[in-house]
mmCIF file of N, CA and C in Angstrom:
data_model
loop_
_atom_site.group_PDB
_atom_site.id
_atom_site.type_symbol
_atom_site.label_atom_id
_atom_site.label_comp_id
_atom_site.label_asym_id
_atom_site.label_seq_id
_atom_site.Cartn_x
_atom_site.Cartn_y
_atom_site.Cartn_z
ATOM 1 N N MET A 1 12.703 213.843 16.737
ATOM 2 C CA MET A 1 11.888 214.694 15.910
ATOM 3 C C MET A 1 11.309 213.844 14.773
ATOM 4 N N ARG A 2 10.089 214.171 14.370
ATOM 5 C CA ARG A 2 9.402 213.464 13.282
ATOM 6 C C ARG A 2 9.554 214.289 11.995
ATOM 7 N N ILE A 3 10.173 213.683 10.982
ATOM 8 C CA ILE A 3 10.447 214.420 9.752
ATOM 9 C C ILE A 3 9.802 213.708 8.559
ATOM 10 N N PHE A 4 8.919 214.434 7.895
ATOM 11 C CA PHE A 4 8.211 213.950 6.717
ATOM 12 C C PHE A 4 9.053 214.263 5.482
ATOM 13 N N VAL A 5 9.234 213.273 4.621
ATOM 14 C CA VAL A 5 9.987 213.508 3.390
ATOM 15 C C VAL A 5 9.055 213.401 2.188
ATOM 16 N N ASP A 6 9.207 214.350 1.277
ATOM 17 C CA ASP A 6 8.392 214.423 0.075
ATOM 18 C C ASP A 6 8.955 213.484 -0.999
ATOM 19 N N THR A 7 8.165 213.270 -2.014
ATOM 20 C CA THR A 7 8.507 212.377 -3.119
ATOM 21 C C THR A 7 9.864 212.698 -3.731
ATOM 22 N N ASN A 8 10.109 213.977 -3.993
ATOM 23 C CA ASN A 8 11.360 214.354 -4.666
ATOM 24 C C ASN A 8 12.593 214.029 -3.825
ATOM 25 N N ILE A 9 12.427 213.986 -2.517
ATOM 26 C CA ILE A 9 13.549 213.656 -1.631
ATOM 27 C C ILE A 9 13.879 212.166 -1.749
ATOM 28 N N VAL A 10 12.849 211.343 -1.761
ATOM 29 C CA VAL A 10 13.049 209.895 -1.896
ATOM 30 C C VAL A 10 13.700 209.590 -3.245
ATOM 31 N N ILE A 11 13.157 210.156 -4.311
ATOM 32 C CA ILE A 11 13.665 209.878 -5.656
ATOM 33 C C ILE A 11 15.109 210.363 -5.812
ATOM 34 N N SER A 12 15.394 211.568 -5.359
ATOM 35 C CA SER A 12 16.764 212.091 -5.454
ATOM 36 C C SER A 12 17.749 211.237 -4.667
ATOM 37 N N SER A 13 17.328 210.778 -3.507
ATOM 38 C CA SER A 13 18.210 209.950 -2.676
ATOM 39 C C SER A 13 18.520 208.619 -3.343
ATOM 40 N N ILE A 14 17.554 208.081 -4.070
ATOM 41 C CA ILE A 14 17.758 206.814 -4.767
ATOM 42 C C ILE A 14 18.653 207.009 -5.991
ATOM 43 N N LEU A 15 18.349 208.024 -6.786
ATOM 44 C CA LEU A 15 19.065 208.217 -8.053
ATOM 45 C C LEU A 15 20.449 208.833 -7.882
ATOM 46 N N PHE A 16 20.619 209.616 -6.823
ATOM 47 C CA PHE A 16 21.899 210.300 -6.588
ATOM 48 C C PHE A 16 22.372 210.042 -5.158
ATOM 49 N N PRO A 17 22.758 208.796 -4.858
ATOM 50 C CA PRO A 17 23.081 208.412 -3.473
ATOM 51 C C PRO A 17 24.271 209.150 -2.857
ATOM 52 N N LYS A 18 25.067 209.826 -3.671
ATOM 53 C CA LYS A 18 26.206 210.585 -3.127
ATOM 54 C C LYS A 18 25.932 212.089 -3.112
ATOM 55 N N GLY A 19 24.708 212.487 -3.440
ATOM 56 C CA GLY A 19 24.364 213.908 -3.510
ATOM 57 C C GLY A 19 23.983 214.508 -2.165
ATOM 58 N N LYS A 20 23.768 215.815 -2.184
ATOM 59 C CA LYS A 20 23.423 216.551 -0.964
ATOM 60 C C LYS A 20 22.080 216.087 -0.385
ATOM 61 N N VAL A 21 21.093 215.844 -1.254
ATOM 62 C CA VAL A 21 19.773 215.400 -0.771
ATOM 63 C C VAL A 21 19.906 214.058 -0.060
ATOM 64 N N ALA A 22 20.681 213.149 -0.635
ATOM 65 C CA ALA A 22 20.893 211.844 -0.001
ATOM 66 C C ALA A 22 21.615 211.998 1.342
ATOM 67 N N SER A 23 22.533 212.956 1.421
ATOM 68 C CA SER A 23 23.218 213.221 2.697
ATOM 69 C C SER A 23 22.236 213.696 3.758
ATOM 70 N N VAL A 24 21.343 214.594 3.337
ATOM 71 C CA VAL A 24 20.317 215.091 4.268
ATOM 72 C C VAL A 24 19.428 213.939 4.708
ATOM 73 N N PHE A 25 18.980 213.124 3.759
ATOM 74 C CA PHE A 25 18.094 212.002 4.080
ATOM 75 C C PHE A 25 18.804 211.020 5.017
ATOM 76 N N SER A 26 20.061 210.750 4.745
ATOM 77 C CA SER A 26 20.832 209.839 5.587
ATOM 78 C C SER A 26 20.933 210.380 7.021
ATOM 79 N N TYR A 27 21.188 211.672 7.140
ATOM 80 C CA TYR A 27 21.263 212.301 8.464
ATOM 81 C C TYR A 27 19.922 212.150 9.197
ATOM 82 N N ILE A 28 18.848 212.399 8.483
ATOM 83 C CA ILE A 28 17.509 212.289 9.090
ATOM 84 C C ILE A 28 17.259 210.854 9.534
ATOM 85 N N LEU A 29 17.601 209.894 8.683
ATOM 86 C CA LEU A 29 17.410 208.480 9.039
ATOM 87 C C LEU A 29 18.182 208.108 10.308
ATOM 88 N N ASP A 30 19.379 208.652 10.444
ATOM 89 C CA ASP A 30 20.227 208.330 11.600
ATOM 90 C C ASP A 30 19.811 209.042 12.888
ATOM 91 N N ASN A 31 19.130 210.174 12.750
ATOM 92 C CA ASN A 31 18.893 211.009 13.928
ATOM 93 C C ASN A 31 17.432 211.287 14.275
ATOM 94 N N HIS A 32 16.523 210.933 13.400
ATOM 95 C CA HIS A 32 15.113 211.269 13.617
ATOM 96 C C HIS A 32 14.199 210.142 13.138
ATOM 97 N N THR A 33 12.924 210.306 13.363
ATOM 98 C CA THR A 33 11.922 209.390 12.827
ATOM 99 C C THR A 33 11.495 209.911 11.462
ATOM 100 N N VAL A 34 11.693 209.089 10.441
ATOM 101 C CA VAL A 34 11.307 209.460 9.077
ATOM 102 C C VAL A 34 9.871 209.031 8.835
ATOM 103 N N ILE A 35 9.092 209.951 8.272
ATOM 104 C CA ILE A 35 7.694 209.662 7.920
ATOM 105 C C ILE A 35 7.592 209.712 6.399
ATOM 106 N N ILE A 36 7.036 208.653 5.814
ATOM 107 C CA ILE A 36 6.757 208.609 4.382
ATOM 108 C C ILE A 36 5.292 208.213 4.236
ATOM 109 N N SER A 37 4.575 208.956 3.412
ATOM 110 C CA SER A 37 3.141 208.663 3.255
ATOM 111 C C SER A 37 2.898 207.651 2.144
ATOM 112 N N SER A 38 1.751 207.017 2.215
ATOM 113 C CA SER A 38 1.354 206.078 1.161
ATOM 114 C C SER A 38 1.248 206.815 -0.175
ATOM 115 N N TYR A 39 0.803 208.067 -0.135
ATOM 116 C CA TYR A 39 0.707 208.864 -1.361
ATOM 117 C C TYR A 39 2.096 209.107 -1.951
ATOM 118 N N THR A 40 3.068 209.379 -1.106
ATOM 119 C CA THR A 40 4.447 209.587 -1.553
ATOM 120 C C THR A 40 4.964 208.348 -2.264
ATOM 121 N N ILE A 41 4.717 207.191 -1.685
ATOM 122 C CA ILE A 41 5.195 205.944 -2.288
ATOM 123 C C ILE A 41 4.523 205.712 -3.640
ATOM 124 N N GLU A 42 3.229 205.942 -3.717
ATOM 125 C CA GLU A 42 2.527 205.780 -4.997
ATOM 126 C C GLU A 42 3.044 206.764 -6.036
ATOM 127 N N GLU A 43 3.293 207.990 -5.603
ATOM 128 C CA GLU A 43 3.816 208.999 -6.517
ATOM 129 C C GLU A 43 5.229 208.611 -6.985
ATOM 130 N N CYS A 44 6.041 208.077 -6.099
ATOM 131 C CA CYS A 44 7.385 207.604 -6.475
ATOM 132 C C CYS A 44 7.283 206.501 -7.530
ATOM 133 N N LYS A 45 6.389 205.555 -7.311
ATOM 134 C CA LYS A 45 6.207 204.455 -8.274
ATOM 135 C C LYS A 45 5.823 204.997 -9.641
ATOM 136 N N GLU A 46 4.921 205.950 -9.645
ATOM 137 C CA GLU A 46 4.461 206.557 -10.897
ATOM 138 C C GLU A 46 5.602 207.281 -11.612
ATOM 139 N N VAL A 47 6.395 208.046 -10.872
ATOM 140 C CA VAL A 47 7.510 208.787 -11.463
ATOM 141 C C VAL A 47 8.560 207.823 -12.015
ATOM 142 N N PHE A 48 8.887 206.780 -11.264
ATOM 143 C CA PHE A 48 9.865 205.813 -11.750
ATOM 144 C C PHE A 48 9.365 205.117 -13.015
ATOM 145 N N LYS A 49 8.101 204.753 -13.009
ATOM 146 C CA LYS A 49 7.522 204.074 -14.175
ATOM 147 C C LYS A 49 7.566 204.972 -15.409
ATOM 148 N N ARG A 50 7.262 206.249 -15.226
ATOM 149 C CA ARG A 50 7.182 207.195 -16.338
ATOM 150 C C ARG A 50 8.551 207.724 -16.780
ATOM 151 N N LYS A 51 9.407 208.081 -15.822
ATOM 152 C CA LYS A 51 10.665 208.763 -16.163
ATOM 153 C C LYS A 51 11.918 207.898 -16.069
ATOM 154 N N PHE A 52 11.900 206.921 -15.180
ATOM 155 C CA PHE A 52 13.100 206.117 -14.933
ATOM 156 C C PHE A 52 12.751 204.623 -14.886
ATOM 157 N N PRO A 53 12.141 204.099 -15.943
ATOM 158 C CA PRO A 53 11.673 202.702 -15.887
ATOM 159 C C PRO A 53 12.794 201.695 -15.616
ATOM 160 N N GLU A 54 14.006 202.013 -16.068
ATOM 161 C CA GLU A 54 15.123 201.091 -15.851
ATOM 162 C C GLU A 54 15.567 201.050 -14.383
ATOM 163 N N ASP A 55 15.147 202.036 -13.585
ATOM 164 C CA ASP A 55 15.515 202.098 -12.170
ATOM 165 C C ASP A 55 14.355 201.727 -11.243
ATOM 166 N N GLY A 56 13.277 201.227 -11.801
ATOM 167 C CA GLY A 56 12.059 200.950 -11.021
ATOM 168 C C GLY A 56 12.258 200.063 -9.806
ATOM 169 N N LYS A 57 13.109 199.061 -9.923
ATOM 170 C CA LYS A 57 13.310 198.125 -8.799
ATOM 171 C C LYS A 57 14.066 198.759 -7.638
ATOM 172 N N LYS A 58 14.754 199.862 -7.915
ATOM 173 C CA LYS A 58 15.527 200.532 -6.866
ATOM 174 C C LYS A 58 14.622 201.080 -5.761
ATOM 175 N N LEU A 59 13.403 201.492 -6.110
ATOM 176 C CA LEU A 59 12.485 202.054 -5.111
ATOM 177 C C LEU A 59 12.160 201.029 -4.032
ATOM 178 N N ASN A 60 11.702 199.847 -4.426
ATOM 179 C CA ASN A 60 11.355 198.823 -3.432
ATOM 180 C C ASN A 60 12.559 198.423 -2.601
ATOM 181 N N LYS A 61 13.698 198.282 -3.261
ATOM 182 C CA LYS A 61 14.928 197.916 -2.549
ATOM 183 C C LYS A 61 15.284 198.996 -1.516
ATOM 184 N N PHE A 62 15.179 200.251 -1.933
ATOM 185 C CA PHE A 62 15.481 201.375 -1.046
ATOM 186 C C PHE A 62 14.532 201.389 0.157
ATOM 187 N N LEU A 63 13.234 201.280 -0.112
ATOM 188 C CA LEU A 63 12.249 201.328 0.977
ATOM 189 C C LEU A 63 12.422 200.171 1.960
ATOM 190 N N LYS A 64 12.866 199.033 1.466
ATOM 191 C CA LYS A 64 13.113 197.884 2.351
ATOM 192 C C LYS A 64 14.386 198.072 3.175
ATOM 193 N N SER A 65 15.279 198.924 2.696
ATOM 194 C CA SER A 65 16.573 199.085 3.367
ATOM 195 C C SER A 65 16.590 200.173 4.437
ATOM 196 N N ILE A 66 15.524 200.965 4.511
ATOM 197 C CA ILE A 66 15.507 202.057 5.485
ATOM 198 C C ILE A 66 14.406 201.846 6.513
ATOM 199 N N LYS A 67 14.571 202.531 7.639
ATOM 200 C CA LYS A 67 13.560 202.470 8.693
ATOM 201 C C LYS A 67 12.724 203.748 8.612
ATOM 202 N N TYR A 68 11.413 203.581 8.448
ATOM 203 C CA TYR A 68 10.525 204.739 8.380
ATOM 204 C C TYR A 68 9.139 204.359 8.882
ATOM 205 N N GLU A 69 8.393 205.373 9.218
ATOM 206 C CA GLU A 69 7.000 205.187 9.623
ATOM 207 C C GLU A 69 6.132 205.496 8.411
ATOM 208 N N LEU A 70 5.260 204.568 8.068
ATOM 209 C CA LEU A 70 4.353 204.770 6.943
ATOM 210 C C LEU A 70 3.088 205.453 7.441
ATOM 211 N N TYR A 71 2.772 206.588 6.819
ATOM 212 C CA TYR A 71 1.526 207.272 7.143
ATOM 213 C C TYR A 71 0.552 207.051 5.993
ATOM 214 N N LYS A 72 -0.631 206.541 6.311
ATOM 215 C CA LYS A 72 -1.648 206.273 5.289
ATOM 216 C C LYS A 72 -2.384 207.565 4.958
ATOM 217 N N THR A 73 -2.169 208.062 3.753
ATOM 218 C CA THR A 73 -2.808 209.298 3.300
ATOM 219 C C THR A 73 -4.315 209.079 3.169
ATOM 220 N N PRO A 74 -5.121 210.006 3.697
ATOM 221 C CA PRO A 74 -6.582 209.862 3.572
ATOM 222 C C PRO A 74 -7.014 209.838 2.101
ATOM 223 N N LYS A 75 -8.023 209.029 1.808
ATOM 224 C CA LYS A 75 -8.545 208.945 0.438
ATOM 225 C C LYS A 75 -9.294 210.210 0.055
ATOM 226 N N LYS A 76 -10.036 210.774 1.035
ATOM 227 C CA LYS A 76 -10.802 211.991 0.778
ATOM 228 C C LYS A 76 -10.251 213.111 1.637
ATOM 229 N N ILE A 77 -10.065 214.263 0.991
ATOM 230 C CA ILE A 77 -9.514 215.420 1.696
ATOM 231 C C ILE A 77 -10.425 216.613 1.464
ATOM 232 N N ASP A 78 -10.826 217.248 2.551
ATOM 233 C CA ASP A 78 -11.632 218.463 2.463
ATOM 234 C C ASP A 78 -10.678 219.640 2.279
ATOM 235 N N GLU A 79 -10.584 220.125 1.047
ATOM 236 C CA GLU A 79 -9.638 221.202 0.712
ATOM 237 C C GLU A 79 -9.817 222.444 1.580
ATOM 238 N N SER A 80 -11.039 222.696 2.026
ATOM 239 C CA SER A 80 -11.315 223.917 2.795
ATOM 240 C C SER A 80 -10.649 223.911 4.175
ATOM 241 N N LYS A 81 -10.215 222.752 4.638
ATOM 242 C CA LYS A 81 -9.597 222.646 5.965
ATOM 243 C C LYS A 81 -8.094 222.894 5.967
ATOM 244 N N TYR A 82 -7.516 223.069 4.776
ATOM 245 C CA TYR A 82 -6.066 223.164 4.667
ATOM 246 C C TYR A 82 -5.656 224.399 3.875
ATOM 247 N N PRO A 83 -4.407 224.826 4.043
ATOM 248 C CA PRO A 83 -3.932 225.988 3.279
ATOM 249 C C PRO A 83 -4.032 225.718 1.770
ATOM 250 N N THR A 84 -4.253 226.774 1.028
ATOM 251 C CA THR A 84 -4.317 226.659 -0.421
ATOM 252 C C THR A 84 -2.919 226.420 -0.967
ATOM 253 N N ILE A 85 -2.825 225.498 -1.903
ATOM 254 C CA ILE A 85 -1.548 225.194 -2.538
ATOM 255 C C ILE A 85 -1.739 225.275 -4.046
ATOM 256 N N ARG A 86 -0.737 225.836 -4.720
ATOM 257 C CA ARG A 86 -0.854 226.084 -6.157
ATOM 258 C C ARG A 86 -1.194 224.818 -6.947
ATOM 259 N N ASP A 87 -0.451 223.753 -6.716
ATOM 260 C CA ASP A 87 -0.680 222.494 -7.434
ATOM 261 C C ASP A 87 -1.501 221.575 -6.537
ATOM 262 N N ILE A 88 -2.750 221.371 -6.903
ATOM 263 C CA ILE A 88 -3.669 220.581 -6.078
ATOM 264 C C ILE A 88 -3.168 219.147 -5.880
ATOM 265 N N LYS A 89 -2.325 218.662 -6.798
ATOM 266 C CA LYS A 89 -1.777 217.307 -6.637
ATOM 267 C C LYS A 89 -0.826 217.220 -5.447
ATOM 268 N N ASP A 90 -0.380 218.377 -4.942
ATOM 269 C CA ASP A 90 0.494 218.396 -3.766
ATOM 270 C C ASP A 90 -0.284 218.410 -2.448
ATOM 271 N N LEU A 91 -1.590 218.618 -2.533
ATOM 272 C CA LEU A 91 -2.388 218.678 -1.303
ATOM 273 C C LEU A 91 -2.286 217.392 -0.466
ATOM 274 N N PRO A 92 -2.356 216.207 -1.059
ATOM 275 C CA PRO A 92 -2.220 214.995 -0.221
ATOM 276 C C PRO A 92 -0.879 214.923 0.518
ATOM 277 N N ILE A 93 0.165 215.477 -0.074
ATOM 278 C CA ILE A 93 1.474 215.511 0.595
ATOM 279 C C ILE A 93 1.397 216.435 1.808
ATOM 280 N N LEU A 94 0.868 217.632 1.607
ATOM 281 C CA LEU A 94 0.746 218.599 2.700
ATOM 282 C C LEU A 94 -0.133 218.038 3.816
ATOM 283 N N VAL A 95 -1.267 217.484 3.448
ATOM 284 C CA VAL A 95 -2.197 216.924 4.441
ATOM 285 C C VAL A 95 -1.527 215.775 5.206
ATOM 286 N N SER A 96 -0.814 214.921 4.506
ATOM 287 C CA SER A 96 -0.124 213.808 5.170
ATOM 288 C C SER A 96 0.918 214.317 6.159
ATOM 289 N N ALA A 97 1.657 215.342 5.757
ATOM 290 C CA ALA A 97 2.671 215.914 6.650
ATOM 291 C C ALA A 97 2.027 216.493 7.911
ATOM 292 N N ILE A 98 0.886 217.159 7.731
ATOM 293 C CA ILE A 98 0.192 217.756 8.874
ATOM 294 C C ILE A 98 -0.416 216.674 9.770
ATOM 295 N N LEU A 99 -1.178 215.761 9.188
ATOM 296 C CA LEU A 99 -1.899 214.758 9.978
ATOM 297 C C LEU A 99 -0.988 213.695 10.600
ATOM 298 N N SER A 100 0.184 213.505 10.040
ATOM 299 C CA SER A 100 1.116 212.517 10.608
ATOM 300 C C SER A 100 1.847 213.066 11.831
ATOM 301 N N ASP A 101 1.518 214.295 12.200
ATOM 302 C CA ASP A 101 2.124 214.956 13.356
ATOM 303 C C ASP A 101 3.635 215.126 13.176
ATOM 304 N N SER A 102 4.033 215.408 11.939
ATOM 305 C CA SER A 102 5.445 215.649 11.655
ATOM 306 C C SER A 102 5.843 217.024 12.170
ATOM 307 N N ASP A 103 7.067 217.118 12.649
ATOM 308 C CA ASP A 103 7.598 218.393 13.122
ATOM 309 C C ASP A 103 8.170 219.209 11.971
ATOM 310 N N VAL A 104 8.741 218.488 10.999
ATOM 311 C CA VAL A 104 9.413 219.118 9.865
ATOM 312 C C VAL A 104 9.023 218.359 8.600
ATOM 313 N N MET A 105 8.936 219.100 7.510
ATOM 314 C CA MET A 105 8.740 218.493 6.192
ATOM 315 C C MET A 105 9.908 218.936 5.319
ATOM 316 N N ILE A 106 10.534 217.964 4.645
ATOM 317 C CA ILE A 106 11.635 218.272 3.731
ATOM 318 C C ILE A 106 11.118 218.062 2.312
ATOM 319 N N THR A 107 11.202 219.109 1.498
ATOM 320 C CA THR A 107 10.746 219.031 0.116
ATOM 321 C C THR A 107 11.553 219.960 -0.775
ATOM 322 N N GLY A 108 11.750 219.532 -1.990
ATOM 323 C CA GLY A 108 12.389 220.384 -2.983
ATOM 324 C C GLY A 108 11.371 221.056 -3.882
ATOM 325 N N ASP A 109 10.094 220.839 -3.613
ATOM 326 C CA ASP A 109 9.001 221.377 -4.431
ATOM 327 C C ASP A 109 8.745 222.836 -4.064
ATOM 328 N N LYS A 110 8.923 223.717 -5.012
ATOM 329 C CA LYS A 110 8.759 225.164 -4.773
ATOM 330 C C LYS A 110 7.317 225.557 -4.441
ATOM 331 N N ASP A 111 6.353 224.706 -4.765
ATOM 332 C CA ASP A 111 4.958 225.015 -4.438
ATOM 333 C C ASP A 111 4.728 225.104 -2.931
ATOM 334 N N PHE A 112 5.620 224.545 -2.144
ATOM 335 C CA PHE A 112 5.468 224.590 -0.696
ATOM 336 C C PHE A 112 6.086 225.848 -0.088
ATOM 337 N N ASP A 113 6.815 226.623 -0.896
ATOM 338 C CA ASP A 113 7.448 227.845 -0.395
ATOM 339 C C ASP A 113 6.448 228.850 0.155
ATOM 340 N N GLU A 114 5.277 228.888 -0.428
ATOM 341 C CA GLU A 114 4.271 229.883 -0.056
ATOM 342 C C GLU A 114 3.382 229.452 1.108
ATOM 343 N N ILE A 115 3.477 228.213 1.517
ATOM 344 C CA ILE A 115 2.621 227.686 2.578
ATOM 345 C C ILE A 115 3.064 228.250 3.924
ATOM 346 N N LYS A 116 2.134 228.845 4.632
ATOM 347 C CA LYS A 116 2.422 229.424 5.947
ATOM 348 C C LYS A 116 1.664 228.629 7.013
ATOM 349 N N ILE A 117 2.379 227.718 7.656
ATOM 350 C CA ILE A 117 1.811 226.943 8.756
ATOM 351 C C ILE A 117 2.845 226.859 9.874
ATOM 352 N N ASP A 118 2.358 226.607 11.085
ATOM 353 C CA ASP A 118 3.260 226.493 12.230
ATOM 354 C C ASP A 118 3.905 225.113 12.325
ATOM 355 N N LYS A 119 3.152 224.098 11.916
ATOM 356 C CA LYS A 119 3.651 222.734 12.028
ATOM 357 C C LYS A 119 3.076 221.908 10.898
ATOM 358 N N PRO A 120 3.885 221.202 10.166
ATOM 359 C CA PRO A 120 5.328 221.103 10.296
ATOM 360 C C PRO A 120 6.037 222.320 9.704
ATOM 361 N N LEU A 121 7.245 222.557 10.178
ATOM 362 C CA LEU A 121 8.101 223.551 9.534
ATOM 363 C C LEU A 121 8.506 222.959 8.190
ATOM 364 N N ILE A 122 8.557 223.776 7.158
ATOM 365 C CA ILE A 122 8.873 223.280 5.819
ATOM 366 C C ILE A 122 10.250 223.787 5.400
ATOM 367 N N PHE A 123 11.127 222.831 5.053
ATOM 368 C CA PHE A 123 12.489 223.144 4.652
ATOM 369 C C PHE A 123 12.803 222.519 3.303
ATOM 370 N N THR A 124 13.624 223.211 2.522
ATOM 371 C CA THR A 124 14.216 222.586 1.347
ATOM 372 C C THR A 124 15.388 221.747 1.851
ATOM 373 N N PRO A 125 15.849 220.795 1.051
ATOM 374 C CA PRO A 125 17.032 220.037 1.479
ATOM 375 C C PRO A 125 18.235 220.948 1.731
ATOM 376 N N ASN A 126 18.401 221.987 0.906
ATOM 377 C CA ASN A 126 19.532 222.902 1.094
ATOM 378 C C ASN A 126 19.453 223.640 2.424
ATOM 379 N N LYS A 127 18.275 224.141 2.761
ATOM 380 C CA LYS A 127 18.106 224.858 4.040
ATOM 381 C C LYS A 127 18.360 223.919 5.214
ATOM 382 N N TYR A 128 17.831 222.706 5.129
ATOM 383 C CA TYR A 128 18.034 221.750 6.209
ATOM 384 C C TYR A 128 19.509 221.369 6.314
ATOM 385 N N TYR A 129 20.166 221.219 5.171
ATOM 386 C CA TYR A 129 21.597 220.907 5.157
ATOM 387 C C TYR A 129 22.387 222.005 5.869
ATOM 388 N N GLU A 130 22.032 223.251 5.599
ATOM 389 C CA GLU A 130 22.697 224.378 6.268
ATOM 390 C C GLU A 130 22.533 224.270 7.788
ATOM 391 N N LEU A 131 21.334 223.900 8.241
ATOM 392 C CA LEU A 131 21.082 223.761 9.674
ATOM 393 C C LEU A 131 21.952 222.661 10.294
ATOM 394 N N ILE A 132 21.974 221.495 9.653
ATOM 395 C CA ILE A 132 22.747 220.408 10.231
ATOM 396 C C ILE A 132 24.246 220.640 10.082
ATOM 397 N N ASP A 133 24.639 221.333 9.018
ATOM 398 C CA ASP A 133 26.047 221.653 8.819
ATOM 399 C C ASP A 133 26.523 222.631 9.893
ATOM 400 N N ARG A 134 25.664 223.599 10.229
ATOM 401 C CA ARG A 134 25.993 224.578 11.272
ATOM 402 C C ARG A 134 26.107 223.894 12.630
ATOM 403 N N LYS A 135 25.252 222.919 12.881
ATOM 404 C CA LYS A 135 25.289 222.184 14.152
ATOM 405 C C LYS A 135 26.587 221.404 14.321
ATOM 406 N N SER A 136 27.088 220.865 13.200
ATOM 407 C CA SER A 136 28.279 220.022 13.295
ATOM 408 C C SER A 136 29.577 220.836 13.348
ATOM 409 N N ASN A 137 29.501 222.114 13.083
ATOM 410 C CA ASN A 137 30.720 222.970 13.128
ATOM 411 C C ASN A 137 30.882 223.658 14.462
#
């Protein structure tokens, strides 16, 4: 299965490597194809620079340590072709998840709760954790 991970998933996994989000990400890395977009990486760099400057080097180290498919986010996006999203800055994430042919998108961003699409299915880390936890029991 192809699973797209949002910026908040990458950042949480780096900053809290023993947390639930990191557990979900680790499971995905071990069992599926992880998709990360160029926009996600740029957004991660920006967040680390602004909020966690002392942890900035952890991003590159993390990305070098995992296996993922990089999806190049389009520079221009026709908003009329995609579902409306409250925060327009999240549109490149949604578009990348759709165009990368991902089956599932994992995000902690509540702006994606209202998005109604068939593919990818959108899960919070908690919901996805419940699914994988149920499978293992």
